[in-house]
Amino acid sequence: MSNQAIHVPTMAEFAARGEMPEILFWVGCAGSFDDRAKKITKAIVRILNHVGVQFAVLGTEETCTGDPAKRAGHEFLFQMQASTNIQVLNGYGVKKIVTGCPHCYNTLKNEYPELGGDYEVIHHTQLVQQLLDAGKLTVQGGAFKGKKITYHDPCYLGRANDVYEAPREVIQKLDVELAEMKRSRANGFCCGAGGAQMFKEAEKGDKEVNVERSEEALALKPDVIAVGCPFCMTMMTDGVKHFNQEDTTKVMDVAELIAQANDL
Amino acid sequence: MAYIDNILFALLFAAGIYWFAQSLGKLRRNILLGRDLDLTDNKPMRWRTMIRVALGQSKMVTRPTAAIMHIFVYVGFIIINIELLEIVIDGIFGTHRVLSFLGPLYTFLIATFEVLALLVLIGCVVFLVRRNIIKLKRFVSKDLDGWPRSDANYILITEILLMSAFLFMNAADRQLQVMGYSHYHEMSSAAFPISQWLIPIYGDASPEALIMVERFCWWFHIAGILAFMNYLPYSKHLHILFAFPNTFYSNLKAKGGFSNPENVQNEVKAMMDPSFTPPAPPEGQIQRFGAKDVTDLSWKQLMDAYTCTECGRCTSACPANNTGKLLSPRKIMMATRDRLEEVGANIDSNKGSFVEDGKPLLGTYITPEELWACTSCNACVQECPVNIDPLSIIIDLRRYMVMEESAAPAELNMMLTNLENNGAPWQFSPSDRLNWANEE
């Protein structure tokens, strides 16, 4: 995958020209600041550029959706964040949003409407699936052909929003063996990061949640554990390292799989 | 003295219904101690959800053994209770098998009840074995220590006794019919596919002894049903009634969307627009952010607590519980019900108003350690066969800890501070948000 700088248009630039992009790409805090997640962000951008989808980001006008505050119980802070974001989004007249993170996706889609922010929101795996279905994007297996991949359902994409098939259909386009863990789809087992756990040590117990989940995934001896969430990415990567399996099993976002298979 | 049986029966029956109605009234009163929540939208979808989830048991099937046994007990319970109609008429008017004039239909009904009674018996025995001999993990958990574990066994044993009484009654009746004894009219032998195998137990018992057995079983059956009904309000078995309204009032929205409490919306609005004055809380309620006690929860959350039958599927799917943390979503529901019962008893003994007892749900019944272990993954919500939402209670209690007590764990406070100052949960400058686009 190439790593050179890529042009990323902002909403402000579009607005200055009096134009409106097809879709707003909501990058999210992890996608903007976390070193590993930034690679996922770039993969998404490369796919969008490759297909020629006219998109923009908010750039420095973007701020946290408030998801971690809300899950931690700080409703004030959440609603303050929401109100700031809704002002910006409505100011630009945004209609459609794609997110790089299931938490942003869930919050924008399910919690903003009641507060005055009504948008069509999709997760990036859904966008990729739509592009594949419409024939705008094609993939050959490329580097992944014949490889064994297992997909870990992010709670906030799966159970929280019943999106189970889009990421799987995308992965299957890569001519790979999609191996399912025993706990998958509606029975998927959390990576341990949700509910603001990402930002704190776990409570006292006898095992870390991400270790339990990574153990389950590694039992399938996959070449790749595919994820669709930057927090799952962190937790599963740490889990794989815990078992010293990082040389044999990679943890990759679905967007990275597609970008890499297409040499983007 | 001829009518003493009839009068006794009528009194017993009326008392059973009366006490039960009293209990239901109290349950209703307790549930309405919760905060208002409008769940009257989209009725067609609500009916469909109730029919699918409660009547159709659609969420039971994920665990096949339990699902099959539960269907036996559930269908048996509903169908055999049709027999109650005849029992009540016979009891009040002193008739015997008053509906037997239905002929072949009656034969079919009684035969069906007998087969179902056997299936209920099998189901209950399997359930007892799973709980007490195989000791499935979710049934030996410390959540159930004490009364809850006994409660479960009492229910199963009672059902076994009731079904046995029904079958032994039919067997004695059949034997009396064959003997041509007084008003025991001969019915088709096809009506007794199960109880016919019990007849040999009676050997050459006299008609008088058989009548004793038949009458004893008849009284035991009906008195047992009335007693069982009145036991429900004190038992986890209440789910047989509450599963229906509870699924009707299910959350129909995406599980990931949490509520946006209105009082917070008003405060935020007032902050943004100084001319806006937040409305005062409803009469008799104090302004509170999040929930400290059961009366801060919504009536639906309280109904959830009464509906819980303590099956433990939520806890067995909970990632925190699975990795040895203190959190158990089942225990959250049990604690909520226990506290609600305590609040109800407090109101009863204080002439209709609650006297502060210093034992709120948060802290006394549920500890912060449990609440902070939750990953909000919705596995418990997904698992619940009757659409209970333990997660919403966990979040409401967290809201109280954070907004009213500023009692979040230190690391979360750091995250919240970052979010407030930088618009991100980590300490990065907002002006660096687009740097990724220019990085190699």
XYZ file of C-alpha atoms in Angstrom:
704
model
C 0.000 0.000 0.000
C 1.422 3.376 -0.920
C 1.859 5.841 1.864
C 2.317 9.181 0.116
C 0.247 12.201 1.073
C -3.179 12.254 -0.464
C -5.431 15.126 -1.241
C -8.340 15.351 1.137
C -10.876 18.071 0.359
C -12.694 19.794 3.212
C -16.296 20.930 3.466
C -15.013 24.513 3.824
C -13.335 24.257 0.407
C -16.509 22.961 -1.197
C -18.612 25.618 0.490
C -16.197 28.343 -0.692
C -16.866 27.223 -4.265
C -20.579 27.061 -3.549
C -20.513 23.297 -4.121
C -21.709 20.305 -2.177
C -19.922 16.931 -2.132
C -21.879 13.700 -2.582
C -20.932 12.548 0.860
C -19.259 13.740 4.030
C -16.559 11.441 5.360
C -16.736 11.556 9.174
C -13.209 10.534 10.151
C -13.637 10.285 13.918
C -11.103 10.895 16.706
C -9.357 7.534 16.385
C -9.198 7.879 12.610
C -7.677 11.354 13.006
C -5.232 10.820 15.861
C -4.491 7.136 16.456
C -1.469 6.047 14.398
C -2.881 2.652 13.489
C -6.373 3.991 12.765
C -4.982 6.744 10.520
C -3.968 3.990 8.096
C -7.598 2.860 7.949
C -8.652 6.440 7.270
C -6.206 6.664 4.388
C -7.396 3.357 2.976
C -10.952 4.692 2.963
C -9.812 7.890 1.249
C -7.924 5.893 -1.397
C -11.011 3.846 -2.139
C -13.127 7.007 -2.427
C -10.550 8.654 -4.707
C -10.149 5.503 -6.795
C -13.867 5.271 -7.420
C -14.209 8.993 -7.918
C -16.755 9.569 -5.183
C -16.937 13.276 -4.521
C -16.380 13.572 -0.794
C -15.147 15.971 1.823
C -14.106 15.903 5.469
C -14.794 18.513 8.121
C -11.103 18.631 8.997
C -10.450 20.885 11.971
C -14.177 21.610 12.212
C -14.810 18.009 13.181
C -15.003 17.211 16.882
C -15.861 14.079 18.835
C -19.475 12.894 18.384
C -19.610 12.545 22.159
C -19.921 8.753 22.083
C -17.384 7.988 24.832
C -18.927 10.665 27.061
C -22.400 9.244 26.568
C -21.352 5.634 27.261
C -19.484 6.824 30.361
C -22.666 8.482 31.572
C -21.721 12.114 30.923
C -24.872 13.094 29.108
C -24.188 16.845 29.405
C -20.896 16.615 27.628
C -22.394 14.334 25.009
C -25.228 16.703 24.267
C -22.883 19.698 24.168
C -20.723 17.877 21.615
C -23.804 16.838 19.671
C -25.155 20.338 19.610
C -21.812 21.744 18.348
C -21.581 19.111 15.638
C -25.184 19.450 14.565
C -24.681 23.192 14.171
C -21.721 22.597 11.858
C -23.363 19.782 9.893
C -26.649 21.610 9.449
C -24.747 24.783 8.581
C -23.211 22.988 5.607
C -26.502 21.353 4.759
C -24.996 17.868 5.031
C -27.351 15.086 3.891
C -25.207 11.984 3.730
C -22.367 10.837 5.965
C -19.996 7.877 5.832
C -18.086 7.110 8.999
C -14.856 5.230 9.569
C -15.994 4.086 13.004
C -19.073 2.194 14.216
C -19.289 4.355 17.335
C -19.518 7.580 15.331
C -21.904 5.791 12.974
C -24.209 4.707 15.781
C -24.218 8.064 17.519
C -24.819 10.129 14.367
C -27.442 7.706 13.093
C -29.404 6.938 16.246
C -28.793 9.666 18.790
C -28.457 12.862 16.763
C -31.891 12.907 15.070
C -33.732 13.605 18.315
C -31.346 16.500 18.955
C -31.938 18.049 15.549
C -29.364 16.286 13.363
C -31.044 14.124 10.741
C -28.700 12.598 8.172
C -28.373 9.468 6.111
C -25.488 7.739 7.848
C -23.606 4.692 6.625
C -20.555 2.837 7.833
C -17.606 2.545 5.465
C -18.138 -1.206 5.006
C -21.650 -0.450 3.777
C -20.316 2.159 1.350
C -17.763 -0.296 -0.022
C -20.485 -2.903 -0.424
C -22.684 -0.401 -2.275
C -19.781 0.528 -4.574
C -19.109 -3.140 -5.286
C -22.788 -3.868 -5.924
C -23.080 -0.893 -8.265
C -20.030 -2.100 -10.197
C -18.161 1.116 -9.458
C -15.528 -0.810 -7.587
C -14.196 -4.203 -8.553
C -11.796 -6.374 -6.639
C -9.739 -9.365 -7.466
C -8.451 -11.361 -4.556
C -4.952 -10.086 -5.182
C -2.712 -10.672 -2.218
C -5.513 -12.288 -0.218
C -6.670 -14.945 -2.658
C -7.141 -18.251 -0.830
C -6.208 -16.779 2.532
C -8.223 -17.536 5.632
C -9.939 -14.498 7.114
C -12.195 -14.289 10.136
C -14.374 -11.267 10.755
C -14.898 -9.846 14.227
C -18.278 -8.068 14.562
C -17.961 -4.652 16.230
C -20.805 -4.414 18.771
C -21.819 -0.964 17.595
C -22.136 -2.098 13.989
C -23.537 -5.584 14.677
C -25.942 -5.901 17.572
C -26.364 -2.153 17.985
C -27.407 -1.623 14.359
C -27.905 -5.085 12.864
C -25.226 -4.641 10.203
C -23.764 -8.117 9.825
C -23.723 -8.875 6.127
C -22.135 -5.834 4.435
C -18.627 -6.425 5.802
C -18.876 -10.160 5.143
C -20.001 -9.696 1.542
C -17.110 -7.324 0.968
C -14.595 -9.807 2.400
C -16.002 -12.647 0.331
C -15.359 -10.675 -2.857
C -11.653 -11.206 -2.163
C -11.789 -14.949 -3.001
C -10.840 -15.824 0.532
C -11.970 -18.463 2.978
C -14.209 -16.594 5.414
C -14.039 -18.561 8.668
C -16.615 -17.739 11.352
C -15.915 -17.736 15.040
C -18.425 -19.617 17.177
C -19.602 -16.326 18.649
C -20.394 -14.210 15.628
C -23.070 -11.918 14.223
C -25.764 -11.349 16.893
C -23.796 -13.566 19.283
C -20.533 -11.762 18.602
C -18.257 -11.285 21.593
C -17.105 -7.766 22.413
C -13.427 -6.795 21.978
C -13.580 -5.094 25.361
C -13.296 -1.462 24.263
C -16.937 -0.351 24.174
C -18.774 1.616 26.821
C -15.724 3.888 27.312
C -13.637 0.889 28.478
C -11.110 1.915 25.796
C -10.053 4.769 28.044
C -9.680 2.951 31.351
C -8.139 -0.149 32.874
C -10.597 -3.029 33.090
C -12.257 -3.768 36.421
C -10.809 -6.610 38.456
C -11.340 -9.997 36.803
C -9.496 -13.116 35.762
C -8.920 -12.288 32.109
C -8.920 -9.361 29.701
C -11.892 -9.305 27.324
C -9.638 -8.755 24.290
C -7.498 -11.742 25.252
C -10.591 -13.949 25.442
C -11.763 -12.737 22.035
C -8.362 -12.914 20.338
C -7.928 -16.450 21.648
C -11.221 -17.392 19.995
C -10.167 -15.791 16.710
C -6.659 -17.282 16.759
C -8.066 -20.771 17.339
C -9.209 -20.637 13.691
C -5.584 -20.012 12.657
C -6.566 -17.182 10.332
C -4.156 -15.234 8.141
C -6.150 -12.113 8.863
C -8.571 -11.024 11.575
C -10.750 -8.451 9.846
C -12.339 -5.653 11.861
C -14.507 -2.657 11.064
C -13.773 -0.444 14.053
C -10.621 1.402 15.170
C -11.175 0.370 18.796
C -11.594 -3.301 17.889
C -8.390 -2.805 15.874
C -6.481 -1.740 18.991
C -7.938 -4.476 21.177
C -7.494 -7.316 18.694
C -3.982 -6.201 17.750
C -3.015 -6.213 21.435
C -4.695 -9.592 21.852
C -2.778 -11.123 18.952
C 0.463 -9.728 20.400
C -0.460 -11.232 23.770
C -0.269 -14.652 22.103
C 2.848 -13.676 20.083
C 1.007 -14.379 16.855
C 1.555 -11.025 15.151
C 3.827 -12.589 12.518
C 1.273 -15.142 11.374
C -2.012 -13.326 11.900
C -2.565 -9.724 10.832
C -5.385 -7.564 12.113
C -6.776 -5.429 9.289
C -9.770 -3.234 8.679
C -12.120 -4.278 5.867
C -11.246 -1.034 4.048
C -7.550 -1.899 4.193
C -8.222 -5.327 2.710
C -9.999 -3.768 -0.261
C -7.420 -1.010 -0.734
C -4.522 -3.445 -0.541
C -6.129 -6.002 -2.849
C -6.514 -3.228 -5.425
C -2.986 -1.878 -4.916
C -4.402 1.487 -3.952
C -74.857 -30.018 54.376
C -75.297 -31.209 50.804
C -73.865 -28.066 49.347
C -70.873 -27.712 51.601
C -68.446 -28.746 48.860
C -69.889 -26.235 46.434
C -69.754 -23.422 48.969
C -66.228 -24.317 50.012
C -65.164 -24.322 46.413
C -66.805 -21.006 45.609
C -65.169 -19.396 48.660
C -61.756 -20.801 47.843
C -62.015 -19.720 44.246
C -63.204 -16.209 45.096
C -60.475 -15.789 47.713
C -57.819 -16.950 45.249
C -58.947 -14.493 42.600
C -59.316 -11.673 45.130
C -55.837 -12.036 46.589
C -54.345 -12.313 43.159
C -56.114 -9.136 42.025
C -54.791 -7.392 45.141
C -51.251 -8.481 44.293
C -51.585 -7.379 40.694
C -52.769 -3.991 41.893
C -49.681 -3.684 44.038
C -47.387 -4.688 41.184
C -49.028 -2.060 39.017
C -48.609 0.566 41.725
C -44.915 -0.315 42.104
C -44.265 -0.227 38.365
C -45.902 3.180 38.125
C -43.452 4.491 40.735
C -41.136 4.713 37.713
C -40.781 7.791 35.568
C -43.049 8.443 32.603
C -42.044 7.083 29.237
C -44.236 7.113 26.174
C -44.154 3.722 24.457
C -47.487 3.871 22.674
C -46.145 4.510 19.180
C -46.226 2.004 16.309
C -48.845 -0.350 17.747
C -48.840 -2.807 14.809
C -45.104 -3.358 15.296
C -45.625 -3.752 19.044
C -48.270 -6.424 18.539
C -46.056 -8.226 16.055
C -43.123 -8.135 18.476
C -45.269 -9.508 21.293
C -46.678 -12.290 19.123
C -43.254 -13.235 17.800
C -41.198 -12.969 20.979
C -43.631 -13.812 23.801
C -46.279 -15.977 22.170
C -43.945 -17.427 19.534
C -40.908 -17.759 21.861
C -38.670 -16.720 18.963
C -35.683 -15.832 21.129
C -35.692 -19.144 23.010
C -34.506 -21.184 20.031
C -30.861 -20.188 20.352
C -30.511 -22.870 23.038
C -32.345 -25.899 21.630
C -32.638 -28.193 24.692
C -34.046 -25.439 26.854
C -36.233 -24.264 23.978
C -37.886 -27.661 23.441
C -38.459 -28.342 27.128
C -39.750 -24.814 27.619
C -42.206 -25.236 24.737
C -43.544 -28.394 26.429
C -44.131 -26.591 29.699
C -45.423 -23.421 28.047
C -47.891 -25.046 25.648
C -48.927 -27.512 28.354
C -49.567 -24.702 30.786
C -51.731 -22.712 28.377
C -53.732 -25.615 26.944
C -54.272 -27.530 30.174
C -55.690 -24.380 31.721
C -58.666 -24.731 29.369
C -59.580 -27.554 31.734
C -59.930 -24.921 34.452
C -63.213 -23.845 32.883
C -64.715 -27.258 33.513
C -63.203 -27.495 36.975
C -64.787 -24.193 37.971
C -68.238 -25.151 36.660
C -68.046 -28.588 38.286
C -66.854 -27.051 41.528
C -69.572 -24.447 41.793
C -72.496 -26.573 40.591
C -71.395 -29.933 41.951
C -71.467 -31.480 38.497
C -68.943 -34.006 37.282
C -67.188 -33.532 33.957
C -69.910 -31.167 32.835
C -68.404 -30.771 29.383
C -68.373 -34.486 28.611
C -71.540 -34.002 26.524
C -69.131 -32.723 23.843
C -68.502 -36.406 23.091
C -65.593 -37.099 20.740
C -64.364 -33.497 21.076
C -64.220 -33.947 24.859
C -62.371 -37.213 24.452
C -59.900 -35.456 22.176
C -59.434 -32.561 24.619
C -58.837 -34.743 27.663
C -56.447 -36.953 25.680
C -54.554 -33.843 24.538
C -54.343 -32.542 28.124
C -52.954 -35.876 29.236
C -50.234 -35.940 26.601
C -49.331 -32.343 27.397
C -49.307 -33.107 31.119
C -46.747 -35.820 30.461
C -44.651 -33.428 28.365
C -44.807 -30.812 31.129
C -43.673 -33.479 33.598
C -40.751 -34.410 31.365
C -39.844 -30.744 30.864
C -39.881 -30.019 34.592
C -37.820 -33.091 35.429
C -35.221 -32.155 32.804
C -35.145 -28.602 34.189
C -34.624 -29.912 37.732
C -31.808 -32.145 36.504
C -30.154 -29.243 34.659
C -30.316 -27.081 37.758
C -29.484 -29.569 40.494
C -27.574 -32.488 38.984
C -25.877 -31.292 35.787
C -25.496 -27.879 37.471
C -25.325 -25.669 34.369
C -23.066 -22.703 35.044
C -25.795 -20.092 34.833
C -27.875 -21.946 37.445
C -25.156 -22.434 40.038
C -23.980 -18.825 39.844
C -23.890 -16.930 43.123
C -26.561 -14.591 41.701
C -29.049 -17.288 42.691
C -27.815 -18.095 46.199
C -30.643 -18.383 48.701
C -34.249 -17.706 47.835
C -33.904 -17.441 44.009
C -32.517 -20.975 43.753
C -35.250 -22.391 46.005
C -37.874 -20.389 44.121
C -36.887 -22.079 40.857
C -37.053 -25.544 42.418
C -40.387 -24.868 44.154
C -41.924 -23.872 40.827
C -40.731 -27.014 39.092
C -41.783 -29.304 41.926
C -45.216 -27.661 42.138
C -45.751 -28.129 38.424
C -44.760 -31.766 38.689
C -47.218 -32.259 41.576
C -50.040 -30.485 39.723
C -49.570 -32.557 36.599
C -49.313 -35.758 38.628
C -52.555 -34.926 40.444
C -54.259 -34.388 37.094
C -53.104 -37.755 35.768
C -53.858 -39.702 38.960
C -57.307 -38.081 39.081
C -58.052 -39.245 35.561
C -56.774 -42.744 36.335
C -59.052 -43.085 39.367
C -61.960 -41.645 37.386
C -61.382 -44.119 34.565
C -61.257 -47.044 36.993
C -64.548 -45.921 38.548
C -66.060 -45.631 35.064
C -65.004 -49.149 34.217
C -66.563 -50.317 37.499
C -69.739 -48.493 36.426
C -69.784 -46.596 39.703
C -72.589 -44.051 40.244
C -72.088 -40.787 38.306
C -68.742 -41.719 36.776
C -70.158 -42.054 33.266
C -68.275 -44.296 30.949
C -66.079 -42.286 28.550
C -64.051 -43.501 25.608
C -60.829 -45.165 26.758
C -59.135 -42.997 24.125
C -59.498 -40.052 26.516
C -56.858 -41.519 28.827
C -53.761 -42.292 26.757
C -51.415 -41.579 29.660
C -53.401 -42.153 32.854
C -54.489 -45.647 31.746
C -50.966 -46.773 32.553
C -51.404 -45.615 36.129
C -54.582 -47.629 36.762
C -52.752 -50.826 37.778
C -51.264 -48.891 40.712
C -54.737 -48.840 42.279
C -54.844 -52.670 42.275
C -58.209 -53.812 43.619
C -58.933 -50.635 45.571
C -62.560 -50.172 46.610
C -64.764 -47.607 44.843
C -64.789 -45.560 48.040
C -61.017 -45.421 48.125
C -60.918 -44.532 44.448
C -63.413 -41.724 44.990
C -61.216 -40.475 47.824
C -58.226 -40.414 45.488
C -60.185 -38.830 42.659
C -61.630 -36.119 44.915
C -58.296 -35.478 46.624
C -56.546 -35.054 43.295
C -59.324 -32.809 42.017
C -59.113 -30.516 45.048
C -55.336 -30.621 45.078
C -55.243 -29.649 41.422
C -57.540 -26.637 41.703
C -56.279 -25.496 45.107
C -52.751 -25.915 43.783
C -53.480 -23.773 40.759
C -55.003 -21.020 42.900
C -52.085 -21.146 45.328
C -49.582 -21.139 42.478
C -51.293 -18.116 40.932
C -50.950 -16.265 44.215
C -47.322 -17.301 44.476
C -46.486 -15.723 41.109
C -46.205 -12.115 42.340
C -43.496 -13.192 44.794
C -41.646 -15.348 42.290
C -39.455 -15.178 39.237
C -42.221 -17.202 37.613
C -44.142 -13.956 37.104
C -42.680 -13.949 33.604
C -45.558 -16.129 32.414
C -47.752 -13.037 32.648
C -45.318 -10.157 32.241
C -43.600 -11.553 29.150
C -46.567 -10.296 27.150
C -46.803 -6.628 28.165
C -43.024 -6.449 28.465
C -42.450 -7.497 24.860
C -45.308 -5.279 23.704
C -43.488 -2.304 25.226
C -40.111 -3.394 23.777
C -37.606 -0.869 22.561
C -38.340 -0.809 18.820
C -35.361 1.364 17.915
C -31.804 0.299 17.089
C -30.235 -1.164 20.220
C -27.220 1.135 19.936
C -29.229 4.325 20.329
C -29.323 5.370 23.985
C -31.921 7.777 25.326
C -31.256 11.514 25.318
C -32.693 12.458 28.730
C -35.024 15.398 28.365
C -33.888 17.234 31.472
C -30.342 17.287 30.081
C -31.655 18.489 26.730
C -33.345 21.351 28.541
C -30.208 22.280 30.476
C -28.124 22.270 27.300
C -30.747 24.356 25.537
C -30.689 26.856 28.398
C -26.911 27.046 28.169
C -27.070 27.797 24.440
C -30.021 30.135 24.651
C -30.146 32.235 27.850
C -33.764 33.237 27.170
C -34.866 29.604 27.546
C -35.906 28.531 31.042
C -35.957 24.767 31.603
C -39.349 23.541 32.792
C -39.585 22.368 36.402
C -39.735 18.604 36.974
C -43.218 17.094 37.367
C -44.908 17.606 40.731
C -43.490 15.378 43.431
C -40.303 14.571 41.535
C -36.906 16.003 42.246
C -34.667 17.046 39.389
C -32.148 14.258 39.044
C -29.673 13.431 36.312
C -29.447 9.700 35.827
C -30.778 7.220 38.366
C -29.857 6.694 41.986
C -32.858 4.660 43.025
C -35.641 2.659 41.374
C -37.975 5.645 41.352
C -35.535 7.427 39.020
C -35.898 4.635 36.461
C -38.701 4.481 33.909
C -41.774 2.312 34.485
C -40.570 0.098 31.633
C -37.275 -0.559 33.380
C -39.245 -1.519 36.500
C -41.525 -3.775 34.462
C -38.354 -5.356 33.047
C -37.326 -6.187 36.606
C -40.630 -7.913 37.373
C -40.489 -9.787 34.061
C -37.035 -11.270 34.640
C -37.187 -15.009 35.260
C -33.524 -15.193 36.198
C -32.580 -17.579 33.393
C -29.134 -16.000 33.208
C -28.705 -15.968 29.435
C -27.721 -12.297 29.672
C -24.984 -13.023 32.165
C -23.704 -16.052 30.262
C -23.221 -13.821 27.195
C -21.773 -10.849 29.081
C -18.101 -10.241 28.157
C -17.387 -8.690 31.545
C -18.900 -11.606 33.436
C -17.184 -14.115 31.144
C -13.810 -12.692 32.075
C -14.373 -12.783 35.814
C -15.642 -9.273 36.469
C -18.250 -8.612 39.117
C -20.924 -7.453 36.656
C -23.891 -9.746 36.030
C -26.772 -8.252 34.036
C -29.141 -10.768 35.647
C -28.105 -9.523 39.066
C -28.801 -5.946 37.930
C -32.389 -6.966 37.163
C -32.803 -8.986 40.376
C -31.424 -6.117 42.461
C -33.810 -3.678 40.792
C -36.785 -5.898 41.603
C -35.630 -6.485 45.201
C -35.212 -2.771 45.788
C -38.564 -1.994 44.152
C -40.262 -4.524 46.430
C -38.544 -2.914 49.405
C -39.695 0.552 48.337
C -43.245 -0.802 47.852
C -43.238 -2.356 51.339
C -41.914 0.913 52.767
C -44.818 2.805 51.165
C -47.317 0.231 52.478
C -46.075 0.506 56.027
C -45.920 4.306 55.983
C -49.496 5.116 55.038
C -48.887 5.429 51.343
C -45.765 7.532 51.188
C -42.131 6.566 50.985
C -39.993 7.301 54.009
C -36.291 7.689 53.194
C -34.450 4.579 54.298
C -30.950 5.338 53.064
C -30.784 2.182 50.962
C -30.829 3.372 47.333
C -30.371 0.975 44.414
C -26.999 2.534 43.591
C -24.487 1.659 46.260
C -26.677 -0.588 48.409
C -27.797 -3.087 45.793
C -25.518 -2.373 42.846
C -21.907 -1.269 43.262
C -19.906 1.079 41.033
C -17.455 -1.755 40.352
C -20.197 -3.732 38.621
C -21.353 -0.727 36.616
C -17.895 0.275 35.407
C -17.228 -3.215 34.055
C -19.894 -2.889 31.343
C -18.723 -2.559 27.725
C -22.236 -1.559 26.582
C -21.996 -4.324 23.954
C -25.726 -5.161 24.064
C -25.101 -8.917 24.362
C -27.413 -9.066 27.398
C -30.159 -7.197 25.555
C -29.769 -9.442 22.527
C -29.949 -12.600 24.635
C -33.028 -11.831 26.723
C -35.953 -14.004 25.566
C -38.445 -11.408 26.853
C -36.702 -8.220 25.664
C -35.424 -6.942 28.985
C -32.819 -4.163 28.721
C -30.320 -4.368 31.611
C -27.963 -2.024 29.746
C -30.315 0.946 30.034
C -30.310 0.605 33.837
C -26.508 0.342 33.909
C -26.239 3.546 31.856
C -28.780 5.434 33.969
C -26.850 4.539 37.131
C -23.576 5.600 35.476
C -25.225 8.889 34.564
C -26.003 9.559 38.208
C -22.470 8.702 39.312
C -20.919 10.967 36.683
C -23.328 13.901 36.537
C -24.501 14.116 40.150
C -21.514 12.745 42.054
C -18.610 13.343 39.647
C -17.602 9.841 40.634
C -16.186 8.458 37.399
C -12.955 6.439 37.566
C -9.946 8.773 37.348
C -8.980 7.611 33.863
C -12.454 8.337 32.564
C -12.324 11.787 34.126
C -9.144 12.373 32.175
C -10.847 11.240 28.982
C -13.844 13.480 29.706
C -11.579 16.457 30.381
C -9.750 15.886 27.102
C -13.030 15.649 25.294
C -14.256 18.855 26.851
C -11.057 20.790 26.110
C -9.901 19.299 22.825
C -12.980 17.714 21.307
C -11.270 14.329 21.380
C -10.876 11.718 24.131
C -7.074 12.015 23.889
C -4.870 14.988 24.475
C -4.430 16.214 20.909
C -4.929 19.715 19.638
C -8.074 20.164 17.560
C -5.981 22.065 15.020
C -4.031 18.857 14.317
C -7.118 16.907 13.329
C -6.379 16.869 9.615
C -2.625 16.252 9.952
C -3.070 12.620 8.943
C -3.784 13.719 5.376
C -0.302 15.204 5.006
C 1.643 12.539 6.867
C 3.801 10.028 5.060
